[in-house]
Amino acid sequence: MIIFGTKGYLYQLAILTLVCGQCGNPAAHTLRKRVTKFTLFFVPLFPISTKHTTQCTFCGAESKLTKEQAEQLQAQATGGQGGQMHGQPQQQPYQS
Ligand SMILES: [Zn+2]
């Protein structure tokens, strides 16, 4: 029996002050990266997908970013010194 599935990791890369496209307020936005990894017997093997998003802390609107946009924003926020990465594994069992 082979057990496989996916596991999601959520990283908060930076917090930025941006003018929100949804509510128009210059509010703090969290820049996040979500990585989904393929797991075999609960061991993460390789990433299947990586998504970058920003979320407005004022109205909660979330918008997708390209990898390039995310890297640019992260560089702005951290002064190009790299961000803190705090992984919060979220188990998403998937069995067939
Ligand atoms: Zn907003």
mmCIF file of C-alpha atoms and ligand atoms in Angstrom:
data_model
loop_
_atom_site.group_PDB
_atom_site.id
_atom_site.type_symbol
_atom_site.label_atom_id
_atom_site.label_comp_id
_atom_site.label_asym_id
_atom_site.label_seq_id
_atom_site.Cartn_x
_atom_site.Cartn_y
_atom_site.Cartn_z
ATOM 1 C CA MET A 1 0.000 0.000 0.000
ATOM 2 C CA ILE A 2 1.339 3.326 -1.054
ATOM 3 C CA ILE A 3 0.353 6.409 0.885
ATOM 4 C CA PHE A 4 0.807 9.671 -0.908
ATOM 5 C CA GLY A 5 -0.595 13.150 -0.651
ATOM 6 C CA THR A 6 0.263 16.786 -0.500
ATOM 7 C CA LYS A 7 1.408 19.058 2.239
ATOM 8 C CA GLY A 8 1.038 22.814 2.216
ATOM 9 C CA TYR A 9 3.578 25.196 3.673
ATOM 10 C CA LEU A 10 2.746 28.820 4.297
ATOM 11 C CA TYR A 11 5.567 31.320 4.623
ATOM 12 C CA GLN A 12 5.123 34.927 5.628
ATOM 13 C CA LEU A 13 7.821 36.715 3.684
ATOM 14 C CA ALA A 14 7.253 40.347 4.627
ATOM 15 C CA ILE A 15 4.814 42.985 5.738
ATOM 16 C CA LEU A 16 4.492 45.958 3.425
ATOM 17 C CA THR A 17 2.535 49.161 3.415
ATOM 18 C CA LEU A 18 0.752 49.340 0.095
ATOM 19 C CA VAL A 19 -2.248 51.153 -1.268
ATOM 20 C CA CYS A 20 -4.872 48.480 -1.505
ATOM 21 C CA GLY A 21 -6.478 47.971 -4.905
ATOM 22 C CA GLN A 22 -9.688 46.878 -3.221
ATOM 23 C CA CYS A 23 -10.370 49.397 -0.442
ATOM 24 C CA GLY A 24 -7.969 52.160 -1.530
ATOM 25 C CA ASN A 25 -6.378 52.514 1.918
ATOM 26 C CA PRO A 26 -2.619 52.628 2.443
ATOM 27 C CA ALA A 27 -2.673 49.622 4.727
ATOM 28 C CA ALA A 28 -0.269 46.927 5.847
ATOM 29 C CA HIS A 29 -0.201 43.953 3.521
ATOM 30 C CA THR A 30 1.253 40.585 4.289
ATOM 31 C CA LEU A 31 3.322 38.987 1.566
ATOM 32 C CA ARG A 32 2.977 35.238 1.655
ATOM 33 C CA LYS A 33 4.297 32.269 -0.210
ATOM 34 C CA ARG A 34 2.383 29.019 -0.276
ATOM 35 C CA VAL A 35 4.262 25.919 -1.339
ATOM 36 C CA THR A 36 2.506 22.639 -1.970
ATOM 37 C CA LYS A 37 4.717 19.588 -1.778
ATOM 38 C CA PHE A 38 4.121 16.066 -2.934
ATOM 39 C CA THR A 39 4.514 13.579 -0.104
ATOM 40 C CA LEU A 40 5.103 9.860 -0.168
ATOM 41 C CA PHE A 41 4.579 8.036 3.105
ATOM 42 C CA PHE A 42 4.261 11.485 4.706
ATOM 43 C CA VAL A 43 7.737 12.501 3.551
ATOM 44 C CA PRO A 44 7.741 15.698 1.485
ATOM 45 C CA LEU A 45 9.588 14.978 -1.745
ATOM 46 C CA PHE A 46 9.303 17.911 -4.139
ATOM 47 C CA PRO A 47 7.224 21.040 -4.553
ATOM 48 C CA ILE A 48 4.264 20.807 -6.947
ATOM 49 C CA SER A 49 3.273 24.439 -6.915
ATOM 50 C CA THR A 50 4.365 27.750 -5.452
ATOM 51 C CA LYS A 51 1.993 30.677 -5.161
ATOM 52 C CA HIS A 52 2.637 34.201 -3.981
ATOM 53 C CA THR A 53 -0.098 36.412 -2.589
ATOM 54 C CA THR A 54 -0.519 39.672 -0.739
ATOM 55 C CA GLN A 55 -3.338 40.217 1.690
ATOM 56 C CA CYS A 56 -4.644 43.573 2.856
ATOM 57 C CA THR A 57 -4.915 43.623 6.652
ATOM 58 C CA PHE A 58 -7.548 46.351 6.417
ATOM 59 C CA CYS A 59 -10.191 44.703 4.231
ATOM 60 C CA GLY A 60 -8.743 41.232 3.847
ATOM 61 C CA ALA A 61 -8.561 41.341 0.065
ATOM 62 C CA GLU A 62 -6.060 38.889 -1.336
ATOM 63 C CA SER A 63 -4.288 39.315 -4.633
ATOM 64 C CA LYS A 64 -2.018 36.997 -6.533
ATOM 65 C CA LEU A 65 1.469 37.940 -7.540
ATOM 66 C CA THR A 66 3.987 36.536 -9.919
ATOM 67 C CA LYS A 67 7.210 35.205 -8.463
ATOM 68 C CA GLU A 68 9.043 38.234 -9.860
ATOM 69 C CA GLN A 69 6.604 40.715 -8.280
ATOM 70 C CA ALA A 70 6.851 38.924 -4.950
ATOM 71 C CA GLU A 71 10.638 38.943 -5.016
ATOM 72 C CA GLN A 72 10.645 42.633 -5.844
ATOM 73 C CA LEU A 73 8.304 43.461 -2.955
ATOM 74 C CA GLN A 74 10.274 41.292 -0.584
ATOM 75 C CA ALA A 75 13.496 43.013 -1.571
ATOM 76 C CA GLN A 76 11.832 46.385 -0.928
ATOM 77 C CA ALA A 77 10.591 45.315 2.482
ATOM 78 C CA THR A 78 13.775 43.740 3.739
ATOM 79 C CA GLY A 79 16.356 45.907 2.008
ATOM 80 C CA GLY A 80 17.519 42.907 0.017
ATOM 81 C CA GLN A 81 18.735 40.965 3.021
ATOM 82 C CA GLY A 82 16.301 38.120 2.700
ATOM 83 C CA GLY A 83 13.243 37.564 4.804
ATOM 84 C CA GLN A 84 12.358 35.508 7.792
ATOM 85 C CA MET A 85 10.749 32.238 6.998
ATOM 86 C CA HIS A 86 8.460 30.646 9.465
ATOM 87 C CA GLY A 87 6.933 27.507 8.088
ATOM 88 C CA GLN A 88 3.545 26.447 9.286
ATOM 89 C CA PRO A 89 2.947 23.009 7.866
ATOM 90 C CA GLN A 90 -0.677 22.316 7.135
ATOM 91 C CA GLN A 91 -1.436 18.676 6.605
ATOM 92 C CA GLN A 92 -3.763 17.945 3.740
ATOM 93 C CA PRO A 93 -4.115 14.178 3.643
ATOM 94 C CA TYR A 94 -5.058 12.757 0.309
ATOM 95 C CA GLN A 95 -5.582 9.064 0.094
ATOM 96 C CA SER A 96 -6.981 6.966 -2.655
HETATM 97 ZN ZN ZN B 1 -7.845 46.655 1.426
#
